[in-house]
């Protein structure tokens, strides 16, 4: 939201009061509070009939400094609030030296100098300024309509880039954009977003999290081109500056504060196939799809039933349509005999025609209007109501309906929707409707995820969720929502996924081939490669099927080839997934996350690192022409073996069975010997693909996890003259060492391989 009209003027109807002069500082050992007048005080009379802005400064965790700006402190705070993992008693240390007060927490220092006007400066461990809230940067504002806003502005340095703010499909670098953090069902081709996260990451090595679950408006170098402004309609604004120095450090600290992602089960990394949305299907259709995949040698891990597994007008009643699926238990058992897991679609709404509507309304489990009526509308489902997840009884009721499906043989749920949450309602726990609008999806996904963990066990829970906010990364997986079936939509989906990964989300997927419309065979085949080199991979459409042979025999070949490749990569990929679970660093990494010191990487949004060692550049053209940037070092194409020395830009042309897929110098890539499934025995004849650097003291190690994400075996690699010696610990089974561009040797215990 903009409050000014250019540099000199305030917008009509707006009044702004800036924190101007420090009038008092009250310091404790780990925090301090400062009181700022909104004008210079030259005489005692200036303290009358004038406001104070209260600014509390504290540290909830090492390397994180919080700032709370308050005008009137007496406003009720009914919640909800983000659940943050703060240290008991706080972190950090306060020091005072004359007019200067400093709060230091790990590598981050906040400095307040009471001389020269109100201002907050954030410094790194070397005393370098990261950002500052200088003159006219902390304020409250009122509008002609009576709204009251609190705002802050943090400086942008020359050449500084801003990223994140959720899954946003607008340009990857957010400078110059107005970003409203407000959940919306707007597809992938607009400024709206399904996953709104009030957190941004700076290329200068810090992040900012606005601790407000409701509407937050960001002006990223837009209203004031040298600042990021964020504002809320409230009496209080609380934000956290999060230290680096690297982007990975920032993401790690942010996810330690808001929650680390759970580790999805290994089987979920295989290929998912869907019925699609409004297509016609029954058990015979499903069986033909599953058998068709097997006949073509395309391994399938999960089959998904979309909305019409239930009867029309009754979403949700959680009952299989008896005319289409007369024997659901038998059908699911037959699919499981084929080695499949089962996913079904759900949403948090109860249609009026559903038998559950009257039950939920009578029990008080549906959200109500202020006059006591059940809130209803006809968008999406006729007369639908909204489950009130603020009620423990409603959550238990909803989980009970889903448990019946788990008992039938369902393994996981696609938790769709959750964005269009009304604000003219009353919640069971008295929550503020404006704050609940964004937060609702968090309660929805948490309710379903916790049921899966309870019934299936920790490490076996997985969702396919569309909406989220801060903290939602704890309940993976999330997919990109409704996109068109085009190269442009494929690129915008990737932008959204990369933005989401810099917002703390470790796992992400998208609809291969696009959702709306029917992709051309060229789009579908290119999207297959991209989709199967994402953390999770699903074939899903709206009005048309996404079985590969619908797009030609070559499409089936491409699907088979990249599915088998993903299975071979699973020891590496699941190790990366376990890292995301432990540290918060995502699987799909924007180039700036892995190479923050390389200026060329900072704006890149058409390629990414899949884990630390694989560079992926999807092809967005039918002809196969693609531009790719390779950072410093020697890179080896995983499929062709071609070696390229960076840094350099390359223009390449690839067939549908290929794309730029480069392995980083120094990497040891563990490959599965069995490519028939995603969750196989990764220590059964594994291959270690070694890409040694030319250094005489080259050494590396790689850990192969088990399917619980725990270390199963570690392989230590070191150069010994003209040979590489590889020593295994944790396993005495045979393994193969293959040197990129060289020889390979199979053995156990210790293996020596000659290198050129």
XYZ file of C-alpha atoms in Angstrom:
756
model
C 0.000 0.000 0.000
C 1.307 3.411 -0.962
C 0.949 6.334 1.419
C 2.935 8.988 -0.443
C 2.409 10.763 -3.745
C 5.918 10.901 -5.074
C 8.810 12.162 -2.966
C 7.300 15.404 -1.699
C 3.617 14.823 -1.059
C 1.342 12.604 1.040
C -1.616 10.980 -0.691
C -4.991 12.673 -0.318
C -6.732 11.675 2.902
C -3.596 10.154 4.438
C -1.897 11.443 7.561
C 1.509 9.998 8.532
C 3.240 10.350 11.886
C 6.916 9.356 11.761
C 9.067 8.297 14.701
C 11.296 11.377 14.749
C 13.170 11.856 18.003
C 14.255 9.425 20.704
C 12.771 10.593 24.010
C 13.698 7.649 26.205
C 15.476 4.291 26.129
C 14.820 1.587 28.707
C 17.365 -1.199 28.470
C 17.449 -4.652 30.002
C 20.119 -7.325 29.610
C 18.621 -8.868 26.459
C 16.213 -6.252 25.097
C 15.455 -2.581 25.071
C 12.497 -0.309 24.454
C 12.701 3.151 22.965
C 10.022 5.821 22.857
C 10.018 8.205 19.927
C 8.080 11.413 19.496
C 6.580 12.185 16.118
C 8.063 15.681 16.035
C 11.103 17.412 17.481
C 10.522 18.467 21.067
C 11.934 21.939 21.690
C 9.963 22.797 24.848
C 7.860 21.027 27.444
C 4.656 22.047 25.787
C 5.617 19.944 22.753
C 5.109 16.782 24.844
C 1.402 17.538 25.258
C -1.358 16.495 22.872
C 1.189 14.508 20.890
C 1.712 10.764 20.353
C 4.660 8.527 21.152
C 5.736 5.570 19.036
C 6.928 2.650 21.155
C 9.640 0.476 19.616
C 10.582 -2.768 21.380
C 13.817 -4.465 20.268
C 14.567 -8.060 21.243
C 16.066 -11.307 19.962
C 13.946 -14.482 19.894
C 16.848 -16.632 18.656
C 20.543 -16.393 17.813
C 21.063 -14.315 14.678
C 17.512 -12.921 14.720
C 16.523 -9.441 15.939
C 12.889 -8.484 16.385
C 11.412 -4.985 16.220
C 7.889 -4.252 17.444
C 6.462 -0.845 16.542
C 3.330 0.161 18.471
C 1.080 3.202 18.436
C -1.772 2.289 20.797
C -1.006 -0.818 22.860
C -4.511 -1.391 24.212
C -6.000 -3.056 21.129
C -7.248 -6.586 21.761
C -5.171 -9.331 20.116
C -7.486 -12.294 19.601
C -5.108 -14.098 17.243
C -4.239 -16.196 15.405
C -0.466 -15.819 15.582
C 2.354 -17.658 13.886
C 3.863 -20.304 16.155
C 7.527 -19.332 16.472
C 10.328 -21.282 18.122
C 11.845 -18.641 20.393
C 14.525 -19.236 23.004
C 13.293 -19.107 26.576
C 14.149 -15.666 27.948
C 15.370 -14.493 24.561
C 18.817 -14.350 23.018
C 21.292 -11.553 22.510
C 22.995 -8.971 24.669
C 22.367 -5.249 25.124
C 25.214 -2.718 25.444
C 24.956 1.025 26.047
C 27.601 3.635 25.358
C 26.350 7.182 25.785
C 23.561 7.820 23.272
C 24.189 4.488 21.489
C 22.268 1.346 22.441
C 23.121 -1.939 20.711
C 21.478 -5.347 20.760
C 23.777 -8.094 19.445
C 22.555 -11.601 18.664
C 25.109 -13.889 17.060
C 26.414 -12.210 13.887
C 23.710 -9.513 13.883
C 23.688 -6.170 15.714
C 20.901 -3.612 15.934
C 22.148 -0.099 16.742
C 20.075 2.841 17.979
C 21.841 6.207 18.191
C 19.679 8.624 20.171
C 21.561 11.596 18.742
C 20.532 12.896 15.350
C 16.973 11.609 15.147
C 15.302 8.217 15.402
C 16.808 5.403 13.333
C 17.684 1.706 13.516
C 20.753 0.273 11.805
C 21.402 -3.452 11.323
C 25.036 -4.551 11.109
C 26.708 -7.855 10.276
C 29.514 -9.501 12.267
C 32.118 -7.295 10.548
C 30.256 -4.082 11.310
C 29.013 -3.728 7.728
C 25.606 -2.135 7.369
C 23.052 -4.626 6.070
C 20.030 -2.331 6.118
C 18.567 0.504 8.150
C 15.327 2.166 9.107
C 16.446 5.777 8.903
C 14.572 9.062 8.905
C 10.884 8.764 7.988
C 11.092 4.969 8.041
C 9.037 4.038 11.128
C 5.524 5.415 11.341
C 1.813 5.000 11.673
C -0.679 6.355 9.160
C -4.408 6.966 9.044
C -6.635 7.234 5.993
C -9.783 9.180 5.240
C -11.756 5.949 5.668
C -10.559 5.674 9.258
C -8.072 2.846 8.736
C -4.978 2.802 10.938
C -1.727 1.385 9.548
C 1.730 0.858 10.986
C 4.617 0.824 8.543
C 8.351 0.457 8.375
C 10.873 1.040 5.603
C 14.243 -0.697 5.340
C 16.908 0.578 2.980
C 18.046 -1.165 -0.187
C 21.704 -0.953 -1.141
C 22.967 -0.346 -4.668
C 22.460 -3.521 -6.673
C 20.560 -5.266 -3.859
C 18.008 -7.876 -4.979
C 14.921 -9.000 -3.060
C 13.413 -12.505 -3.377
C 10.688 -14.657 -1.864
C 7.373 -13.480 -0.357
C 5.802 -16.842 -1.122
C 5.007 -18.605 -4.372
C 4.823 -15.631 -6.700
C 4.617 -15.959 -10.469
C 5.637 -12.371 -11.195
C 9.328 -11.651 -11.905
C 11.666 -13.631 -9.673
C 13.513 -10.534 -8.429
C 10.845 -8.579 -6.557
C 12.399 -5.104 -6.851
C 9.889 -2.644 -8.280
C 6.845 -4.709 -7.309
C 3.920 -4.132 -4.987
C 3.232 -7.423 -3.213
C 0.081 -7.901 -1.172
C 0.281 -10.884 1.149
C -3.339 -12.051 0.893
C -4.427 -15.547 -0.101
C -6.180 -15.761 -3.463
C -7.238 -18.398 -5.962
C -5.779 -16.609 -8.954
C -3.897 -19.210 -10.989
C -0.278 -18.830 -12.018
C -0.645 -15.989 -14.498
C -1.419 -13.054 -12.196
C 0.064 -11.155 -9.276
C -2.134 -13.145 -6.884
C -0.727 -16.111 -5.000
C -1.930 -19.297 -3.329
C 1.007 -19.317 -0.926
C 1.635 -15.936 0.671
C 4.589 -15.687 3.023
C 5.558 -12.341 4.640
C 9.276 -13.121 4.392
C 11.830 -11.842 1.922
C 15.467 -12.688 1.336
C 18.064 -10.097 0.329
C 21.104 -10.682 -1.856
C 23.081 -8.736 0.806
C 22.871 -11.687 3.174
C 19.874 -11.076 5.433
C 16.144 -11.727 5.488
C 13.074 -9.970 6.879
C 10.012 -11.709 8.320
C 6.909 -9.681 9.168
C 5.213 -11.470 12.041
C 1.625 -10.827 11.013
C -0.620 -13.626 9.660
C -3.128 -11.256 8.059
C -2.759 -8.798 5.200
C 0.730 -7.365 4.787
C 1.506 -4.941 1.975
C 5.060 -4.770 0.628
C 6.366 -1.993 -1.581
C 9.663 -3.418 -2.810
C 11.608 -0.491 -4.189
C 8.326 0.742 -5.657
C 6.858 3.538 -3.558
C 10.374 4.508 -2.507
C 12.855 3.005 -4.950
C 15.640 2.764 -2.366
C 13.576 1.022 0.319
C 11.351 -1.941 1.067
C 8.221 -0.746 2.845
C 5.881 -3.120 4.666
C 2.671 -2.134 6.405
C -0.259 -3.677 8.249
C -3.656 -2.304 9.155
C -3.211 -2.562 12.901
C -1.839 -0.708 15.903
C 1.318 -2.832 16.004
C 3.838 -4.011 13.422
C 6.382 -6.659 14.369
C 9.234 -7.742 12.119
C 12.416 -9.771 12.387
C 15.703 -9.164 10.642
C 17.453 -12.506 10.132
C 21.209 -12.800 9.709
C 23.234 -14.703 7.133
C 25.880 -14.244 6.040
C 24.870 -16.654 3.242
C 21.356 -17.094 1.850
C 21.416 -20.667 3.156
C 22.152 -19.342 6.641
C 19.198 -16.963 6.384
C 16.816 -19.702 5.218
C 18.132 -21.997 7.936
C 17.488 -19.446 10.672
C 14.095 -18.535 9.253
C 12.920 -22.158 9.150
C 14.324 -22.789 12.635
C 12.005 -19.962 13.731
C 8.880 -20.910 11.735
C 9.338 -24.684 11.401
C 11.400 -27.103 9.335
C 9.753 -29.241 6.662
C 8.851 -32.808 7.529
C 10.597 -35.473 5.455
C 8.164 -36.934 2.907
C 8.241 -40.710 2.408
C 10.622 -41.997 -0.262
C 7.778 -43.479 -2.313
C 6.276 -40.004 -2.766
C 9.263 -38.993 -4.925
C 8.193 -41.390 -7.669
C 5.753 -40.561 -10.455
C 2.140 -39.681 -9.583
C -0.640 -40.135 -12.151
C -4.065 -38.537 -11.835
C -7.522 -39.094 -13.247
C -7.437 -35.373 -14.112
C -10.268 -33.085 -12.974
C -13.453 -33.031 -15.078
C -12.589 -35.993 -17.280
C -14.737 -39.137 -17.293
C -13.320 -42.083 -15.375
C -14.242 -45.226 -13.469
C -12.297 -48.245 -12.257
C -11.915 -49.552 -15.793
C -10.421 -46.214 -16.864
C -8.062 -46.166 -13.910
C -6.987 -49.762 -14.515
C -6.332 -49.044 -18.186
C -4.108 -46.111 -17.206
C -2.155 -48.119 -14.655
C -1.759 -51.112 -16.959
C -0.821 -48.821 -19.846
C 2.008 -47.349 -17.807
C 3.267 -50.838 -16.915
C 3.041 -52.049 -20.523
C 5.197 -49.124 -21.607
C 7.734 -49.667 -18.854
C 6.924 -46.386 -17.033
C 7.157 -46.999 -13.272
C 4.292 -45.506 -11.311
C 4.338 -44.829 -7.568
C 1.037 -43.098 -6.756
C -2.382 -43.010 -8.377
C -4.523 -39.964 -7.594
C -8.324 -39.700 -7.739
C -9.429 -36.117 -8.276
C -12.706 -34.468 -7.230
C -15.240 -36.673 -8.994
C -14.434 -39.724 -6.904
C -17.281 -38.194 -4.884
C -20.755 -37.405 -6.190
C -21.402 -34.090 -7.885
C -22.662 -31.185 -5.750
C -21.562 -33.032 -2.581
C -17.960 -32.011 -2.059
C -17.091 -33.019 0.442
C -19.035 -35.996 1.748
C -15.973 -38.284 1.725
C -17.982 -41.097 0.119
C -17.117 -42.759 -3.153
C -19.710 -42.263 -5.883
C -21.485 -45.638 -5.711
C -22.532 -45.539 -9.378
C -18.962 -45.029 -10.583
C -17.018 -46.864 -7.869
C -19.344 -49.528 -6.429
C -16.499 -51.442 -4.736
C -13.970 -48.869 -3.483
C -12.285 -51.178 -0.969
C -11.830 -53.875 -3.592
C -10.613 -51.359 -6.184
C -8.039 -49.897 -3.825
C -6.848 -53.377 -2.874
C -6.440 -54.269 -6.545
C -4.425 -51.110 -7.178
C -2.245 -51.804 -4.162
C -1.534 -55.278 -5.497
C 0.100 -53.462 -8.405
C 2.450 -51.721 -5.959
C 0.684 -48.345 -5.917
C -0.064 -45.836 -3.198
C -3.420 -44.033 -3.361
C -4.164 -40.314 -3.149
C -7.614 -38.715 -3.127
C -8.715 -35.115 -3.492
C -10.340 -33.204 -0.633
C -11.149 -29.616 0.299
C -12.227 -27.911 3.552
C -15.740 -27.142 2.317
C -19.007 -29.007 2.879
C -21.635 -28.566 0.153
C -25.235 -28.127 1.225
C -26.288 -31.284 -0.646
C -23.690 -33.328 1.249
C -25.210 -35.406 4.070
C -22.430 -33.975 6.224
C -23.724 -30.408 5.943
C -26.605 -30.790 8.406
C -24.414 -32.883 10.701
C -21.614 -30.323 10.761
C -24.010 -27.397 11.168
C -25.814 -29.053 14.076
C -22.512 -29.790 15.799
C -21.286 -26.214 15.335
C -18.400 -27.257 13.067
C -19.111 -24.727 10.283
C -18.030 -21.090 10.293
C -20.858 -18.690 11.119
C -21.787 -15.118 10.340
C -22.046 -12.538 13.149
C -25.837 -13.112 13.327
C -25.316 -16.827 14.009
C -26.212 -18.110 10.535
C -23.887 -20.568 8.837
C -21.733 -18.755 6.296
C -22.579 -20.055 2.804
C -22.162 -19.202 -0.842
C -22.528 -20.879 -4.225
C -19.038 -20.395 -5.607
C -17.359 -23.757 -6.246
C -20.009 -25.873 -4.483
C -23.688 -24.986 -4.160
C -24.493 -23.650 -0.706
C -21.152 -24.734 0.685
C -20.064 -24.090 4.250
C -16.562 -23.870 5.663
C -15.171 -26.200 8.321
C -14.071 -24.203 11.368
C -10.609 -25.587 12.096
C -10.213 -23.251 15.082
C -12.496 -25.665 16.934
C -10.761 -28.770 18.351
C -14.018 -30.693 18.014
C -14.386 -29.698 14.362
C -10.812 -30.786 13.662
C -11.436 -34.153 15.291
C -14.706 -34.537 13.371
C -12.987 -33.790 10.057
C -10.139 -36.170 10.860
C -12.656 -38.888 11.675
C -14.133 -38.636 8.177
C -10.657 -38.899 6.629
C -9.660 -41.818 8.854
C -12.451 -43.868 7.302
C -10.780 -43.353 3.934
C -7.388 -44.337 5.332
C -8.991 -47.488 6.696
C -10.229 -48.233 3.174
C -6.685 -48.054 1.812
C -6.115 -44.393 0.913
C -2.520 -43.321 1.674
C -2.506 -39.531 1.302
C -4.611 -36.524 0.433
C -4.512 -33.683 -2.033
C -5.554 -30.792 0.221
C -6.928 -28.410 -2.374
C -8.282 -24.866 -1.886
C -8.272 -22.927 1.389
C -7.659 -19.467 -0.113
C -11.053 -17.725 -0.447
C -11.702 -17.416 3.270
C -14.342 -14.816 4.190
C -13.766 -11.996 6.656
C -17.427 -11.311 7.526
C -17.559 -14.288 9.888
C -17.142 -15.334 13.525
C -14.661 -18.086 14.412
C -15.136 -20.635 17.198
C -12.060 -19.451 19.104
C -12.762 -15.739 18.560
C -9.957 -15.283 16.030
C -9.691 -12.022 14.117
C -11.246 -12.739 10.682
C -8.669 -10.591 8.886
C -5.788 -12.522 10.450
C -7.526 -15.844 9.883
C -7.923 -15.277 6.112
C -4.313 -16.243 5.380
C -3.855 -18.509 8.400
C -6.822 -20.812 7.732
C -4.889 -22.954 5.284
C -2.253 -23.603 7.963
C -4.857 -25.118 10.285
C -6.404 -27.093 7.413
C -3.163 -28.666 6.229
C -1.929 -29.264 9.768
C -5.155 -31.085 10.652
C -4.786 -33.482 7.725
C -1.027 -33.942 8.097
C -1.268 -34.745 11.810
C -3.888 -37.395 11.080
C -1.605 -39.013 8.508
C 1.297 -39.017 10.948
C -0.895 -40.571 13.637
C -2.334 -43.265 11.387
C 0.599 -43.986 9.075
C 3.527 -43.064 11.312
C 6.079 -40.273 11.255
C 7.881 -40.209 7.930
C 4.886 -41.640 6.067
C 2.742 -38.499 5.914
C 2.526 -36.474 2.699
C 0.037 -33.982 1.290
C -0.374 -32.403 -2.123
C -1.339 -28.938 -0.868
C -2.140 -25.810 -2.872
C -2.325 -23.022 -0.291
C 0.033 -22.110 2.546
C 1.495 -19.315 4.608
C 4.522 -18.954 6.884
C 5.127 -22.233 8.698
C 3.217 -24.227 6.101
C 6.501 -25.748 4.955
C 6.155 -28.162 7.894
C 3.430 -30.051 6.004
C 4.754 -30.965 2.548
C 4.303 -31.308 -0.372
C 2.984 -28.152 -2.085
C 2.207 -27.816 -5.759
C 1.972 -24.761 -7.963
C -1.761 -24.633 -8.643
C -3.687 -23.979 -11.836
C -1.495 -23.138 -14.807
C -2.102 -23.139 -18.547
C -0.636 -25.791 -20.834
C 2.036 -23.681 -22.506
C 5.738 -22.929 -22.379
C 4.956 -19.543 -20.843
C 2.995 -21.183 -18.016
C 5.786 -23.696 -17.527
C 8.229 -20.815 -17.009
C 5.892 -18.927 -14.680
C 5.407 -22.108 -12.647
C 9.167 -22.413 -12.220
C 9.387 -18.761 -11.103
C 6.742 -19.453 -8.487
C 8.519 -22.561 -7.257
C 11.867 -20.796 -6.965
C 10.279 -17.913 -5.053
C 8.617 -20.408 -2.727
C 11.898 -22.214 -2.110
C 13.430 -18.923 -0.935
C 10.448 -18.582 1.421
C 11.408 -21.667 3.429
C 9.617 -24.448 1.525
C 11.776 -27.521 0.985
C 9.587 -29.468 -1.460
C 7.527 -28.344 -4.445
C 5.744 -29.748 -7.467
C 3.552 -28.702 -10.401
C 1.175 -30.225 -12.926
C 3.271 -31.814 -15.668
C 1.961 -30.576 -18.997
C -0.023 -27.808 -17.362
C -3.527 -27.933 -15.888
C -5.909 -25.898 -18.035
C -6.197 -26.778 -21.701
C -4.374 -29.592 -23.450
C -0.643 -29.239 -24.073
C 0.911 -29.791 -27.443
C 3.109 -32.893 -27.594
C 6.130 -30.576 -27.574
C 5.051 -28.790 -24.386
C 4.180 -32.074 -22.714
C 7.514 -33.709 -23.488
C 9.556 -30.712 -22.361
C 7.475 -30.453 -19.197
C 8.081 -34.146 -18.454
C 11.814 -33.527 -18.138
C 11.226 -30.512 -15.871
C 8.638 -32.317 -13.772
C 10.728 -35.414 -13.204
C 13.664 -33.241 -12.167
C 11.568 -31.511 -9.497
C 11.283 -32.726 -5.939
C 7.882 -34.297 -6.668
C 6.389 -35.264 -9.997
C 2.704 -35.481 -10.927
C 0.812 -35.941 -14.202
C -2.466 -34.016 -13.815
C -4.810 -31.986 -16.002
C -8.209 -30.329 -16.005
C -10.341 -31.367 -18.976
C -7.983 -33.870 -20.597
C -5.946 -36.843 -19.499
C -2.198 -36.735 -18.927
C -1.262 -40.338 -19.677
C 1.886 -39.993 -21.810
C 0.675 -41.998 -24.838
C -2.068 -39.436 -25.405
C 0.802 -37.286 -26.716
C 2.487 -39.902 -28.874
C 4.853 -42.822 -28.537
C 7.836 -40.519 -28.089
C 6.154 -38.927 -25.074
C 5.897 -42.358 -23.478
C 9.598 -42.899 -24.172
C 10.467 -39.549 -22.581
C 8.308 -40.306 -19.538
C 9.959 -43.675 -19.106
C 13.477 -42.308 -19.552
C 13.160 -39.487 -17.036
C 11.241 -41.578 -14.502
C 14.001 -44.196 -14.563
C 16.588 -41.418 -14.288
C 14.857 -40.020 -11.212
C 14.813 -43.461 -9.637
C 18.542 -43.848 -10.274
C 19.101 -40.453 -8.667
C 17.072 -41.300 -5.558
C 20.039 -41.900 -3.192
C 21.231 -38.391 -4.053
C 17.747 -36.862 -4.080
C 16.649 -38.399 -0.806
C 19.884 -37.320 0.815
C 19.047 -33.799 -0.356
C 15.507 -34.212 0.995
C 16.907 -35.242 4.377
C 19.092 -32.128 4.301
C 16.002 -29.983 3.661
C 14.339 -31.626 6.649
C 17.364 -31.021 8.898
C 18.395 -27.537 7.796
C 15.496 -25.979 5.876
C 17.613 -25.566 2.718
C 15.272 -26.543 -0.151
C 15.769 -29.321 -2.675
C 15.152 -27.041 -5.670
C 17.574 -24.171 -5.207
C 17.665 -20.920 -7.160
C 21.154 -20.314 -8.486
C 21.582 -17.373 -6.094
C 21.133 -19.721 -3.130
C 23.996 -21.988 -4.176
C 26.239 -19.306 -5.758
C 25.512 -16.046 -3.892
C 28.920 -14.526 -4.720
C 28.383 -14.880 -8.483
C 26.545 -11.738 -9.714
C 25.396 -13.549 -12.847
C 23.381 -15.991 -10.743
C 21.327 -13.407 -8.870
C 18.548 -12.831 -11.438
C 18.420 -16.344 -12.953
C 14.934 -17.870 -12.932
C 14.990 -20.403 -15.798
C 17.442 -22.820 -14.218
C 18.130 -24.136 -10.743
C 20.243 -26.482 -8.679
C 18.553 -29.736 -7.712
C 20.417 -30.251 -4.469
C 24.007 -29.032 -4.201
C 25.472 -30.781 -7.253
C 22.965 -30.998 -10.135
C 22.228 -28.008 -12.371
C 18.918 -28.237 -14.268
C 17.823 -25.912 -17.077
C 14.372 -26.850 -18.429
C 13.809 -26.315 -22.134
C 11.018 -23.853 -22.927
C 10.831 -24.309 -26.696
C 9.641 -26.957 -29.123
C 12.879 -26.804 -31.114
C 15.011 -27.462 -28.046
C 17.010 -24.231 -27.970
C 17.974 -23.193 -24.458
C 20.341 -20.724 -22.796
C 22.138 -21.883 -19.681
C 24.695 -20.275 -17.404
C 27.411 -22.396 -15.797
C 29.220 -20.875 -12.802
C 32.927 -21.256 -12.197
C 34.350 -24.768 -12.376
C 34.220 -27.778 -14.648
C 30.737 -29.117 -15.273
C 29.927 -32.527 -16.754
C 26.686 -33.218 -18.577
C 25.085 -36.148 -16.759
C 23.579 -37.704 -19.885
C 26.201 -37.038 -22.574
C 29.391 -36.793 -20.525
C 30.366 -33.501 -22.198
C 32.620 -31.365 -19.985
C 32.390 -27.566 -19.946
C 34.487 -25.058 -18.032
C 32.674 -22.120 -16.475
C 31.877 -19.396 -15.854
C 30.163 -19.140 -19.211
C 26.862 -18.738 -20.980
C 25.935 -21.466 -23.445
C 23.233 -21.822 -26.069
C 22.408 -25.461 -26.572
C 19.899 -27.510 -28.562
C 18.431 -30.643 -27.027
C 16.132 -33.408 -28.166
C 13.116 -34.299 -26.103
C 15.129 -36.943 -24.260
C 17.631 -34.400 -22.945
C 18.121 -30.976 -21.392
C 21.004 -29.104 -19.761
C 21.709 -31.357 -16.748
C 25.187 -30.723 -15.389
C 27.086 -32.200 -12.451
C 29.236 -29.861 -10.377
C 32.976 -30.315 -10.173
C 34.041 -32.233 -7.075
C 30.693 -33.966 -6.660
C 30.202 -37.619 -5.839
C 26.780 -38.580 -7.126
C 25.326 -41.793 -5.654
C 23.094 -43.658 -8.104
C 20.757 -46.552 -7.349
C 21.452 -49.896 -8.968
C 17.716 -50.621 -9.166
C 15.734 -48.059 -11.161
C 12.395 -49.865 -10.988
C 11.069 -47.903 -7.996
C 11.665 -44.734 -6.012
C 11.942 -46.422 -2.615
C 14.256 -49.308 -3.445
C 17.304 -50.705 -1.676
C 19.842 -47.993 -2.451
C 22.771 -50.051 -1.187
C 22.036 -52.854 -3.640
C 24.834 -52.386 -6.220
C 25.003 -48.581 -6.049
C 27.146 -46.594 -8.463
C 29.248 -43.673 -7.237
C 29.682 -41.237 -10.106
C 32.766 -39.207 -9.157
C 33.560 -35.840 -10.726
C 36.920 -35.060 -9.111
C 38.505 -31.652 -9.168
C 42.027 -31.354 -10.458
C 43.431 -30.579 -7.015
C 46.104 -32.971 -5.775
C 44.454 -33.039 -2.339
C 40.935 -33.654 -3.674
C 38.724 -35.354 -1.099
C 34.989 -35.782 -0.782
C 32.428 -37.908 0.933
C 28.833 -38.822 0.267
C 26.253 -40.453 2.491
C 23.584 -42.749 1.117
C 20.459 -42.576 3.291
C 17.968 -45.264 4.054
C 14.290 -44.726 3.226
C 13.807 -43.078 6.630
C 16.373 -40.426 5.691
C 18.965 -41.715 8.164
C 22.552 -42.437 7.101
C 22.884 -45.993 5.789
C 26.456 -45.843 4.474
C 29.140 -43.242 3.865
C 31.707 -43.320 1.092
C 34.972 -41.406 1.523
C 36.833 -40.398 -1.645
C 40.385 -39.049 -1.791
C 42.969 -38.594 -4.516
C 46.098 -40.714 -4.122
C 48.491 -39.784 -6.928
C 46.919 -40.886 -10.196
C 44.180 -42.862 -8.460
C 41.062 -42.277 -6.414
C 40.624 -44.368 -3.291
C 37.045 -44.888 -2.147
C 36.395 -46.344 1.303
C 32.980 -47.473 2.464
C 31.756 -47.313 6.040
C 28.438 -48.717 7.209
C 28.225 -51.336 4.453
C 30.240 -54.299 3.241
C 28.145 -54.777 0.090
C 29.616 -54.298 -3.396
C 29.552 -50.894 -5.053
C 30.833 -49.441 -8.293
C 32.994 -46.359 -8.631
C 32.725 -44.631 -12.001
C 34.948 -41.653 -12.742
C 33.397 -39.112 -15.087
C 35.050 -39.484 -18.456
C 37.194 -42.340 -17.174
C 37.101 -45.876 -15.850
C 34.990 -47.790 -13.382
C 35.739 -50.466 -10.806
C 33.427 -52.628 -8.693
C 34.374 -53.876 -5.262
C 33.586 -53.620 -1.561
C 35.244 -52.084 1.454
C 37.898 -50.051 -0.383
C 38.155 -49.496 -4.122
C 40.911 -47.794 -6.115
C 40.220 -46.265 -9.522
C 42.825 -44.788 -11.843
C 42.132 -41.278 -13.098
C 43.706 -39.370 -15.943
